[in-house]
PDB file of C-alpha atoms and ligand atoms in Angstrom:
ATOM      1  CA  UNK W 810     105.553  29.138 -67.862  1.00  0.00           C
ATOM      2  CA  UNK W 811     108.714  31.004 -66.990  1.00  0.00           C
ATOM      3  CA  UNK W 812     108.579  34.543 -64.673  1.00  0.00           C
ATOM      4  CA  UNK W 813     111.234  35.906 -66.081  1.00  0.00           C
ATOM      5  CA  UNK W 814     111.170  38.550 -63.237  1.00  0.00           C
ATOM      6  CA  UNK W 815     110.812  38.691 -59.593  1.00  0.00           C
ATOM      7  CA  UNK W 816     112.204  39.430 -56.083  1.00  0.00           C
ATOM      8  CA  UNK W 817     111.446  36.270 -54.600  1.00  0.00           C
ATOM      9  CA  UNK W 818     114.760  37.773 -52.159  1.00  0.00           C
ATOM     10  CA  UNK W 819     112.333  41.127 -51.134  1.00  0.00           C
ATOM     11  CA  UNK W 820     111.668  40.833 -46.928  1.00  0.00           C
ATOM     12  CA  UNK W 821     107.662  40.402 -47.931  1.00  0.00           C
ATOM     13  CA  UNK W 822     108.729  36.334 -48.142  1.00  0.00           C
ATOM     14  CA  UNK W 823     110.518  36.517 -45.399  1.00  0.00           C
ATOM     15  CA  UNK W 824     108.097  33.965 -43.316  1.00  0.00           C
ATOM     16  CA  UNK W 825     106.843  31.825 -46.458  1.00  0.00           C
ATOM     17  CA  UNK W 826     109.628  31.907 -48.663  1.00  0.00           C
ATOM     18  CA  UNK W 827     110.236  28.321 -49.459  1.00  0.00           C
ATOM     19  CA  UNK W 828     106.502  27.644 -49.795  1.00  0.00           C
ATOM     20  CA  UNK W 829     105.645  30.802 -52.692  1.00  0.00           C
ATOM     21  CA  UNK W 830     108.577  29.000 -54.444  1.00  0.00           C
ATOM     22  CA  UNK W 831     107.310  25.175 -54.065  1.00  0.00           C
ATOM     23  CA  UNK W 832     103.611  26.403 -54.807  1.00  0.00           C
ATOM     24  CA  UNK W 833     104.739  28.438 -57.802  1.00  0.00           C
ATOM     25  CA  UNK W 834     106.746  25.271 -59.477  1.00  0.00           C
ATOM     26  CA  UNK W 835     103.965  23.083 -58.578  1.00  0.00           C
ATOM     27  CA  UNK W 836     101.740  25.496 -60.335  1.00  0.00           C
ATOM     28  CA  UNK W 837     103.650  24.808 -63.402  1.00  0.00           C
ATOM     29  CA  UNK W 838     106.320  28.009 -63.348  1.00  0.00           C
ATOM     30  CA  UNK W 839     108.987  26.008 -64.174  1.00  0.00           C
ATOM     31  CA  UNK W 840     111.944  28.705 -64.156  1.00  0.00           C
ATOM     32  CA  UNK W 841     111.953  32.234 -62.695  1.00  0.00           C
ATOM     33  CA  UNK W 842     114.269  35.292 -62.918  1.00  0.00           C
ATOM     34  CA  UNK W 843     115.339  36.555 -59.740  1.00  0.00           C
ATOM     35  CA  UNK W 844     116.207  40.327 -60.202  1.00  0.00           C
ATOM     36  CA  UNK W 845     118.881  42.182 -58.294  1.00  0.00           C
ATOM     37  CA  UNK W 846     118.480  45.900 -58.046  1.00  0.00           C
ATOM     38  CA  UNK W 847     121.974  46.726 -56.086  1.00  0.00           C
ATOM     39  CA  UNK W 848     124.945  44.701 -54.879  1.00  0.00           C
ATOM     40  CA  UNK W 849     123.328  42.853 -52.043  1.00  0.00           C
ATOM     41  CA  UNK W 850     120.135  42.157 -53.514  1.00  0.00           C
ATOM     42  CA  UNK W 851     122.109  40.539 -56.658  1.00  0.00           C
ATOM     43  CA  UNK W 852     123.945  38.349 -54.112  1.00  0.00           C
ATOM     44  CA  UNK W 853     120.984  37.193 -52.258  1.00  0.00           C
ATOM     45  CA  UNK W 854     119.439  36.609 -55.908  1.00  0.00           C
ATOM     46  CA  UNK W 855     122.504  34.386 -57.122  1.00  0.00           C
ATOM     47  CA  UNK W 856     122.049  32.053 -53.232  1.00  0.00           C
ATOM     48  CA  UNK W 857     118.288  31.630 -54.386  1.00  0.00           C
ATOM     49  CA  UNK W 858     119.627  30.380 -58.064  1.00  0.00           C
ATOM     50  CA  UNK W 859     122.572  28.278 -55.760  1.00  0.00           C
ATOM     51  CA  UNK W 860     119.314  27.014 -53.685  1.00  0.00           C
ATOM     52  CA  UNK W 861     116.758  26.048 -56.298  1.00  0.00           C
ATOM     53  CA  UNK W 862     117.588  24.659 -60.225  1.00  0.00           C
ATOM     54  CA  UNK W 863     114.082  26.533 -61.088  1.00  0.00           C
ATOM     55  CA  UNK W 864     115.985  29.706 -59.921  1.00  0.00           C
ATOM     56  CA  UNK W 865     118.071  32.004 -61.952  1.00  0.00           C
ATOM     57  CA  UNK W 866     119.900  35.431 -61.128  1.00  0.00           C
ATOM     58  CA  UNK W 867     119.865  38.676 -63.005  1.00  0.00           C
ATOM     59  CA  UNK W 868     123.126  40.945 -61.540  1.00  0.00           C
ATOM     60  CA  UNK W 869     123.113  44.674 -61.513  1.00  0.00           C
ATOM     61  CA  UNK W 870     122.608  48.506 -60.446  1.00  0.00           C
ATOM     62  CA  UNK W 871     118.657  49.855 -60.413  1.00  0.00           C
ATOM     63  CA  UNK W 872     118.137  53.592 -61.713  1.00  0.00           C
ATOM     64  CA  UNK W 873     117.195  53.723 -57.959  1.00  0.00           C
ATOM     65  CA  UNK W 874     120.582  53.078 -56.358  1.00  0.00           C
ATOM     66  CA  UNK W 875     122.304  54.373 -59.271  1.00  0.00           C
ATOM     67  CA  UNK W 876     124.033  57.585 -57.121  1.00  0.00           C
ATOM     68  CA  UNK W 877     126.047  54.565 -55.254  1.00  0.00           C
ATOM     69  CA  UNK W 878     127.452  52.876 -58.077  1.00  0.00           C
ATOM     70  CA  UNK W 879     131.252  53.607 -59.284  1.00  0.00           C
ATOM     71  CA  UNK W 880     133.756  51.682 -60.537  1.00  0.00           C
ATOM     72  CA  UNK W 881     134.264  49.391 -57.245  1.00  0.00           C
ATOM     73  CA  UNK W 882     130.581  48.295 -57.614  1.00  0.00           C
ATOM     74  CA  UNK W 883     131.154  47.864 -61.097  1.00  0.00           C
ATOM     75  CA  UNK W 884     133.919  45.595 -60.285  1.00  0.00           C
ATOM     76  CA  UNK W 885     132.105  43.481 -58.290  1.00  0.00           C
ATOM     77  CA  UNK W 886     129.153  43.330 -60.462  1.00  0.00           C
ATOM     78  CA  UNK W 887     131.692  41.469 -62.521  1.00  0.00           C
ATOM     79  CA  UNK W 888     132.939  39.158 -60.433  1.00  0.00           C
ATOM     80  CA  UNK W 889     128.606  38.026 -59.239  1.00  0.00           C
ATOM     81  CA  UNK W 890     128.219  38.055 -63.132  1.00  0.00           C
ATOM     82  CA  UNK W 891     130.745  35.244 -63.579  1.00  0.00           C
ATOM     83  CA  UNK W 892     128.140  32.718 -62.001  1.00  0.00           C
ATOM     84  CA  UNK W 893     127.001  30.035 -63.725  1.00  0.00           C
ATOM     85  CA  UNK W 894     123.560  31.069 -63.158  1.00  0.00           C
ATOM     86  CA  UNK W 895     123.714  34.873 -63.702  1.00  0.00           C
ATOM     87  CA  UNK W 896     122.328  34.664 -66.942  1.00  0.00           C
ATOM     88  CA  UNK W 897     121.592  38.571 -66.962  1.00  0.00           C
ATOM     89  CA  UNK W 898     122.473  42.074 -66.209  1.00  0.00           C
ATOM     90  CA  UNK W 899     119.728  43.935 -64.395  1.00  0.00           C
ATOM     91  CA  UNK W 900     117.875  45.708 -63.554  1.00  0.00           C
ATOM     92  CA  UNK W 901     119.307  48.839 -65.215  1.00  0.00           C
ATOM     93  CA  UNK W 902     118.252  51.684 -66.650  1.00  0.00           C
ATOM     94  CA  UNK W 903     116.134  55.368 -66.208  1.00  0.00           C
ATOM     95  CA  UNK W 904     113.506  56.251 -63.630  1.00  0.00           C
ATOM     96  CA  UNK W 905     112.911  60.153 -64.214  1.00  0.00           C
ATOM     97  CA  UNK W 906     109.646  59.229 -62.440  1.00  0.00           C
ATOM     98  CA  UNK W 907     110.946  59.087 -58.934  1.00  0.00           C
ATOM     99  CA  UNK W 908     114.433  60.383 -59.580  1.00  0.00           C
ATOM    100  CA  UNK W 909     116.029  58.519 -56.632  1.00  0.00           C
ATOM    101  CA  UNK W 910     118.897  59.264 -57.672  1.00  0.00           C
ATOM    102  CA  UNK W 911     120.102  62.114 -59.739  1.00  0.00           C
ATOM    103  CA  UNK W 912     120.131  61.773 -63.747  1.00  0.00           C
ATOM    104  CA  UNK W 913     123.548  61.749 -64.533  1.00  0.00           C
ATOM    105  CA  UNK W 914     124.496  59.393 -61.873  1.00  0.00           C
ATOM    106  CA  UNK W 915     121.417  57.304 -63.675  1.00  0.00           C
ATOM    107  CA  UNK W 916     123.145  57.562 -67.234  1.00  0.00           C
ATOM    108  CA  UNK W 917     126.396  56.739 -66.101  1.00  0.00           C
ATOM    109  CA  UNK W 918     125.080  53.677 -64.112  1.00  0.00           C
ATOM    110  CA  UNK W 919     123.095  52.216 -67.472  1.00  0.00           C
ATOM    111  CA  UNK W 920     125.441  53.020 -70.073  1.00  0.00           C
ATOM    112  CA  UNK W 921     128.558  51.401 -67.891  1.00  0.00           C
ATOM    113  CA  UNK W 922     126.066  48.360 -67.762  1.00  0.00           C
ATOM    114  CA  UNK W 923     125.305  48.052 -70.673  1.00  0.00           C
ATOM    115  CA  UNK W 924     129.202  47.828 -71.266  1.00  0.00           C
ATOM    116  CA  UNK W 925     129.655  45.463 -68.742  1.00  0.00           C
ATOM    117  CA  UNK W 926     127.137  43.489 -70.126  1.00  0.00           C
ATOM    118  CA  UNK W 927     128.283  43.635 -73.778  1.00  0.00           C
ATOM    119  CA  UNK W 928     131.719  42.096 -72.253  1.00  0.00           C
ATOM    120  CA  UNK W 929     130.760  39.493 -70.246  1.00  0.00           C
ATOM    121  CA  UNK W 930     128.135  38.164 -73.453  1.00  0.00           C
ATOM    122  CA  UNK W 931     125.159  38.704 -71.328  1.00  0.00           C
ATOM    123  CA  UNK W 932     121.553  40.367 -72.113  1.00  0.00           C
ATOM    124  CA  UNK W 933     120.146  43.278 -70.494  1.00  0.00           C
ATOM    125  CA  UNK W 934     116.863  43.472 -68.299  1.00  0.00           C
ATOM    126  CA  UNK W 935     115.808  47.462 -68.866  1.00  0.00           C
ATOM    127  CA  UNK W 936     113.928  49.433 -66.103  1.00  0.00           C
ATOM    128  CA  UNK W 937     112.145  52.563 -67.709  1.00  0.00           C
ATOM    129  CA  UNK W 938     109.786  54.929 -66.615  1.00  0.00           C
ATOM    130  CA  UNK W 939     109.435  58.058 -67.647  1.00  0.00           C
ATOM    131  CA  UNK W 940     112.645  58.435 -69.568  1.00  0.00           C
ATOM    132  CA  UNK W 941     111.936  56.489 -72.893  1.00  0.00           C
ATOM    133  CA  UNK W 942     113.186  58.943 -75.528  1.00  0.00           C
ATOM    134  CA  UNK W 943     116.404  58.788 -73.507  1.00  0.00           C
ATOM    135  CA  UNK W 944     116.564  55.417 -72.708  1.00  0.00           C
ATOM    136  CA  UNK W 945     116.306  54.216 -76.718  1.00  0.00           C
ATOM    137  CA  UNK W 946     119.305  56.856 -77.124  1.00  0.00           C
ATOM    138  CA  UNK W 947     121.219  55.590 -75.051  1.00  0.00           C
ATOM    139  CA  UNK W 948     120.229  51.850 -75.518  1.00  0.00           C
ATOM    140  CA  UNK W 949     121.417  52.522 -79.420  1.00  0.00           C
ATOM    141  CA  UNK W 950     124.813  54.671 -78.722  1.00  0.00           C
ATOM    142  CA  UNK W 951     125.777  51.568 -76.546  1.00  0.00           C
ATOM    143  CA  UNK W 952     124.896  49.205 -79.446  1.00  0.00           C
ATOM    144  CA  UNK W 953     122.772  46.952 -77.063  1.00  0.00           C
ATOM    145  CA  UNK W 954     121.333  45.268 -80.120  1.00  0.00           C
ATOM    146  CA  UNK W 955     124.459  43.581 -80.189  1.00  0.00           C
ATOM    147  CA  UNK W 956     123.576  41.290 -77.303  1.00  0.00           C
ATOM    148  CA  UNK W 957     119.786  42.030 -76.815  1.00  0.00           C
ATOM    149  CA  UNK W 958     117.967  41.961 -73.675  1.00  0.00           C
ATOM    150  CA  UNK W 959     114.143  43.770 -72.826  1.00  0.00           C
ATOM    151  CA  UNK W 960     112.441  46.309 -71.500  1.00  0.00           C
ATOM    152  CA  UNK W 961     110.653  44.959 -68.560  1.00  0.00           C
ATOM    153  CA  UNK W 962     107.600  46.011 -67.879  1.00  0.00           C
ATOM    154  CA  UNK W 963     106.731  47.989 -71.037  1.00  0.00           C
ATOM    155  CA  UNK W 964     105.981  51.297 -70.474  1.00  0.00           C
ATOM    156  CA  UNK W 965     105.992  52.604 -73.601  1.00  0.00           C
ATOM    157  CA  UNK W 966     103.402  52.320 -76.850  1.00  0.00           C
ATOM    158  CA  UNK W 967     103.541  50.213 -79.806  1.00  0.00           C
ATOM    159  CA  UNK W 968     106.170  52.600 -81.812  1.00  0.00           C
ATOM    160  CA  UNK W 969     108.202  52.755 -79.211  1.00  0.00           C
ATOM    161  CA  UNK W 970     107.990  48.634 -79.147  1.00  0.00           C
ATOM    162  CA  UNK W 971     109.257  48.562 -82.891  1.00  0.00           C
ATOM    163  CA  UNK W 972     112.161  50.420 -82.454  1.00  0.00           C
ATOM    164  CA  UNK W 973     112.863  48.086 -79.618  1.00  0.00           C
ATOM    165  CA  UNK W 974     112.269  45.302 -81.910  1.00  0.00           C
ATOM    166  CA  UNK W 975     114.967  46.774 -84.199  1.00  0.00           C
ATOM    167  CA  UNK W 976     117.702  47.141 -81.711  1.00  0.00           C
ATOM    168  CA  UNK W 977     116.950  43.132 -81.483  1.00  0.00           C
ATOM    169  CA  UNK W 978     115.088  44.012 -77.577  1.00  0.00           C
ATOM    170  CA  UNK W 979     112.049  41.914 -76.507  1.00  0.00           C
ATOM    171  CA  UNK W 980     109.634  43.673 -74.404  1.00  0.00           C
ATOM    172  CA  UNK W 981     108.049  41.981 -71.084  1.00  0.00           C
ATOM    173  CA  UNK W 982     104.154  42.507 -70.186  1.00  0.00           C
ATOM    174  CA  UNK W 983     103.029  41.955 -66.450  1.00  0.00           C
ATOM    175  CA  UNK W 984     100.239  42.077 -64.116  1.00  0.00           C
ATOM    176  CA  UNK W 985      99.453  45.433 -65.040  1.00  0.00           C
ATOM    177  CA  UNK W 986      97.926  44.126 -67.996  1.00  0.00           C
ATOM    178  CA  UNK W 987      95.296  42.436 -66.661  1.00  0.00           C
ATOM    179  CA  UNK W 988      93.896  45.269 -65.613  1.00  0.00           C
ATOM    180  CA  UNK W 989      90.952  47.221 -66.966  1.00  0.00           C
ATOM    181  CA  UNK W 990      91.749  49.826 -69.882  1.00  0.00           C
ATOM    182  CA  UNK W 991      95.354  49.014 -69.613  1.00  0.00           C
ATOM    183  CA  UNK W 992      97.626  50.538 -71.705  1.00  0.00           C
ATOM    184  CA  UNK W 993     100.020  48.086 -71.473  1.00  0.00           C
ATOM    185  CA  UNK W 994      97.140  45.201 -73.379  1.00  0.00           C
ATOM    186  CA  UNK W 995      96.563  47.537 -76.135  1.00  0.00           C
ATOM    187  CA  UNK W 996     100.381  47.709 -76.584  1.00  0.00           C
ATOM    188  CA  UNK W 997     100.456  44.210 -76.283  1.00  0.00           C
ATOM    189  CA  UNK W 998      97.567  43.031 -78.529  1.00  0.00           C
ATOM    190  CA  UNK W 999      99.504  44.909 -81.622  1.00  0.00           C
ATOM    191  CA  UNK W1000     103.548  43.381 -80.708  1.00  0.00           C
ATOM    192  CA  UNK W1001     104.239  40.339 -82.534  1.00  0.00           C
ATOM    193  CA  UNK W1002     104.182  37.480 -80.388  1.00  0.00           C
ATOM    194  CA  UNK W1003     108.300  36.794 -81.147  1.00  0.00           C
ATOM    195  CA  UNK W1004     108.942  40.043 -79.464  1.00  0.00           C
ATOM    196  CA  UNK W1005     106.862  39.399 -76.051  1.00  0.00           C
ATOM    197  CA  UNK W1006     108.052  37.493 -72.571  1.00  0.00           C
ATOM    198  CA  UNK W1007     105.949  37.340 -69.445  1.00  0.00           C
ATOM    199  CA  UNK W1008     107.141  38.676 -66.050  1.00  0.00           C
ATOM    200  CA  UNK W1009     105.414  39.583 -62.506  1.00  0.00           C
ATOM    201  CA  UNK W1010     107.423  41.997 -60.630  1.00  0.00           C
ATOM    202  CA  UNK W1011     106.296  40.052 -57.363  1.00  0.00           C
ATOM    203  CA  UNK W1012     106.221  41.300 -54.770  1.00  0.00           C
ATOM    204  CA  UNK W1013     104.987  44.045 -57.087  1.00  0.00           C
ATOM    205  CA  UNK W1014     101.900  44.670 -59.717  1.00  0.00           C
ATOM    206  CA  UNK W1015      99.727  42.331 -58.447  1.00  0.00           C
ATOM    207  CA  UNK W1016      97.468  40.447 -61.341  1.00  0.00           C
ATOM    208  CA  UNK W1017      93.442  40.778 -61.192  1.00  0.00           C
ATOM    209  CA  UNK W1018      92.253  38.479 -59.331  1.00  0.00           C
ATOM    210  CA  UNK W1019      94.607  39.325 -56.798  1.00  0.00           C
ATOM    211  CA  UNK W1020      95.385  42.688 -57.585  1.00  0.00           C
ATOM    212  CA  UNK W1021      96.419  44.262 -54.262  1.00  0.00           C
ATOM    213  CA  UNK W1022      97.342  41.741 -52.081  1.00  0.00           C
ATOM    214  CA  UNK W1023     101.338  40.583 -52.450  1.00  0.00           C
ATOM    215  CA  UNK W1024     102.438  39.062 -55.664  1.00  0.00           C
ATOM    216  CA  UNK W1025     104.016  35.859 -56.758  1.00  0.00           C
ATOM    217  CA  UNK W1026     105.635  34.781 -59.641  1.00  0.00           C
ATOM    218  CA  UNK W1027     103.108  31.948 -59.866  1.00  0.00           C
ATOM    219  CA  UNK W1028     100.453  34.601 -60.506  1.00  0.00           C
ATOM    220  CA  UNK W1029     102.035  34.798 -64.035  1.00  0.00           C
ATOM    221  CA  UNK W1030     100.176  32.282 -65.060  1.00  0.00           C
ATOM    222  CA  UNK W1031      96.993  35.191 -65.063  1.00  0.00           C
ATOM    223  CA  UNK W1032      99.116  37.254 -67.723  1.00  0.00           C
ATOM    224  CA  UNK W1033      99.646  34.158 -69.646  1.00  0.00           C
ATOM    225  CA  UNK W1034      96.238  33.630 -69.957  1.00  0.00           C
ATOM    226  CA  UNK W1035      95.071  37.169 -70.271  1.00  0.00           C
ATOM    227  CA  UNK W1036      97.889  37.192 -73.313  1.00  0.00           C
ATOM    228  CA  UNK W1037      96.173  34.098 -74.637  1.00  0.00           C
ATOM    229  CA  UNK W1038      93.092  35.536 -74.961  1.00  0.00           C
ATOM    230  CA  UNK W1039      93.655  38.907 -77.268  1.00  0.00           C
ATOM    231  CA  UNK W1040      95.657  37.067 -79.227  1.00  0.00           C
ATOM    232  CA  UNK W1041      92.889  34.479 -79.430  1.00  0.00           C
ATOM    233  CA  UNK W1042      95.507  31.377 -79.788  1.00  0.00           C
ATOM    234  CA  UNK W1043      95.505  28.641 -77.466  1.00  0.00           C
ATOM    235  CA  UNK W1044      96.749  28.985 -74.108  1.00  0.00           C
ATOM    236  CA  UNK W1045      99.734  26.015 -74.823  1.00  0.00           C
ATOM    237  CA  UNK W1046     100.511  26.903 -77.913  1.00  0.00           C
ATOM    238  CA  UNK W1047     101.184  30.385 -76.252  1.00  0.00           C
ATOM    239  CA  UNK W1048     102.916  28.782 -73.312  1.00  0.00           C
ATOM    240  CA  UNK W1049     105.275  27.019 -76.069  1.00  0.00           C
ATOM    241  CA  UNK W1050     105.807  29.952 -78.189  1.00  0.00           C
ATOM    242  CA  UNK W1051     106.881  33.046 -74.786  1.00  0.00           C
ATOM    243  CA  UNK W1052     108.964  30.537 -73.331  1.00  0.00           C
ATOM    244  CA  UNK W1053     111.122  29.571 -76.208  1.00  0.00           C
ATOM    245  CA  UNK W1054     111.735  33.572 -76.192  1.00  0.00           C
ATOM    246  CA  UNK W1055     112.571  33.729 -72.662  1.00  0.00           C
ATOM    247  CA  UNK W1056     114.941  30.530 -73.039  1.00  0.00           C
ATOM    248  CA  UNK W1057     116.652  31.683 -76.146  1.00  0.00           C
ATOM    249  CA  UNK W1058     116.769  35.621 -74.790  1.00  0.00           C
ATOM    250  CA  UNK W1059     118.483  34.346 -71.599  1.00  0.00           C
ATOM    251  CA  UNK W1060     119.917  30.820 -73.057  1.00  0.00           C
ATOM    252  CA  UNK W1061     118.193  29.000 -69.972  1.00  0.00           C
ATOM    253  CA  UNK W1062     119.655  25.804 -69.313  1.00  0.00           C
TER     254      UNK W1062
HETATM  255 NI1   NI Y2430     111.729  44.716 -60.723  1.00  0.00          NI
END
């Protein structure tokens, strides 16, 4: 199983860290995503990837903290990306749901990104909520197809998945799927198995059965086996299948 994103960095560790992240390899998560959402959280993600081999780093600007990113940010966001282990640019992307920041300074942040991303050869991990329409628009005038990456956390339905699909972007299902009448399992019970990778969020999105207590990315075994079972195929022949997405999406060593 691979989590191919959490904030194993986020202060809710703080007092257990090194145990969530023994437990969850011992669990059988053999490689997790650690996601930065600004320029100190992508630092402390790349020390966790320095710290652990199971560990990798995802570098970049959430819709969020977008208002503070400009062209010195972007610079250093270039020189974190150069690690070995940053295998990933994220999390960017659109969040006209809380609007943290305003629009434009969102747009600007993704679509500078996604260019930074495009030059340094890397994939793209895509934060949307409420801004889909936009998001695909912008997604396609940046030609991200050209190095691929996904939309974390789904949001959207299963046309919106397709056109994903053509601009060669996976989509990632989490915790929120286990949960009764979600949206995001009737999304995922139609998207071709090729297209889907697994993900927890954690601290975030908490699977059933331990939906609102504090996540961790060895709950993601719960949305493996939740995936397992609408698309009624073994759960290790699943296993085999996500992960060789992940792996080839974000050429895991
Ligand atoms: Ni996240």
């Amino acid at each position: 199983m691979i989590d191919t994103h959490c904030h194993l960095d986020f202060n809710n560790y703080d007092d257990d860290r090194e145990d969530v992240i023994k437990e969850t390899i011992e669990g059988g998560v053999h490689r997790m995503i650690n996601i930065g959402i600004d320029e100190k959280t992508s630092i402390n993600s790349l020390e966790l990837s320095e710290k652990y081999d199971n560990i990798f780093a995802a570098i970049g600007y959430h819709p969020h903290s977008a208002s503070e990113f400009n062209k010195q940010v972007q610079d250093k966001l270039e020189r974190l990306a150069q690690h070995p282990k940053a295998i990933a640019i994220g999390e960017i992307g659109l969040d006209y749901y809380r609007n943290y920041s305003p629009r434009e300074d969102q747009i600007n942040a993704f679509r500078r990104q996604i260019r930074l991303a495009a030059d340094l050869e890397l994939p793209i991990v895509v934060h949307i909520r409420e801004a889909m329409e936009e998001s695909l628009k912008i997604l396609k005038e940046e030609k991200a197809y050209e190095r691929g990456g996904v939309l974390h956390c789904f949001p959207g339905d299963y046309g919106d998945s397709q056109r994903a699909l053509d601009m060669n972007l996976l989509v990632a299902f989490g915790g929120t799927m286990t949960f009764k009448n979600a949206r995001a399992l009737k999304v995922a019970e139609k998207v071709p198995l090729k297209q889907i990778i697994l993900e927890t969020d954690a601290p975030f999105l908490t699977p059933v059965p331990f939906r609102g207590k504090r996540n961790s990315p060895l709950y993601v075994h719960y949305v493996y086996k939740k995936l397992a079972e609408i698309k009624e195929i073994d759960f290790a022949e699943l296993e085999k299948k996500i992960d060789k997405n992940a792996v080839s999406l974000f050429n895991l060593a």
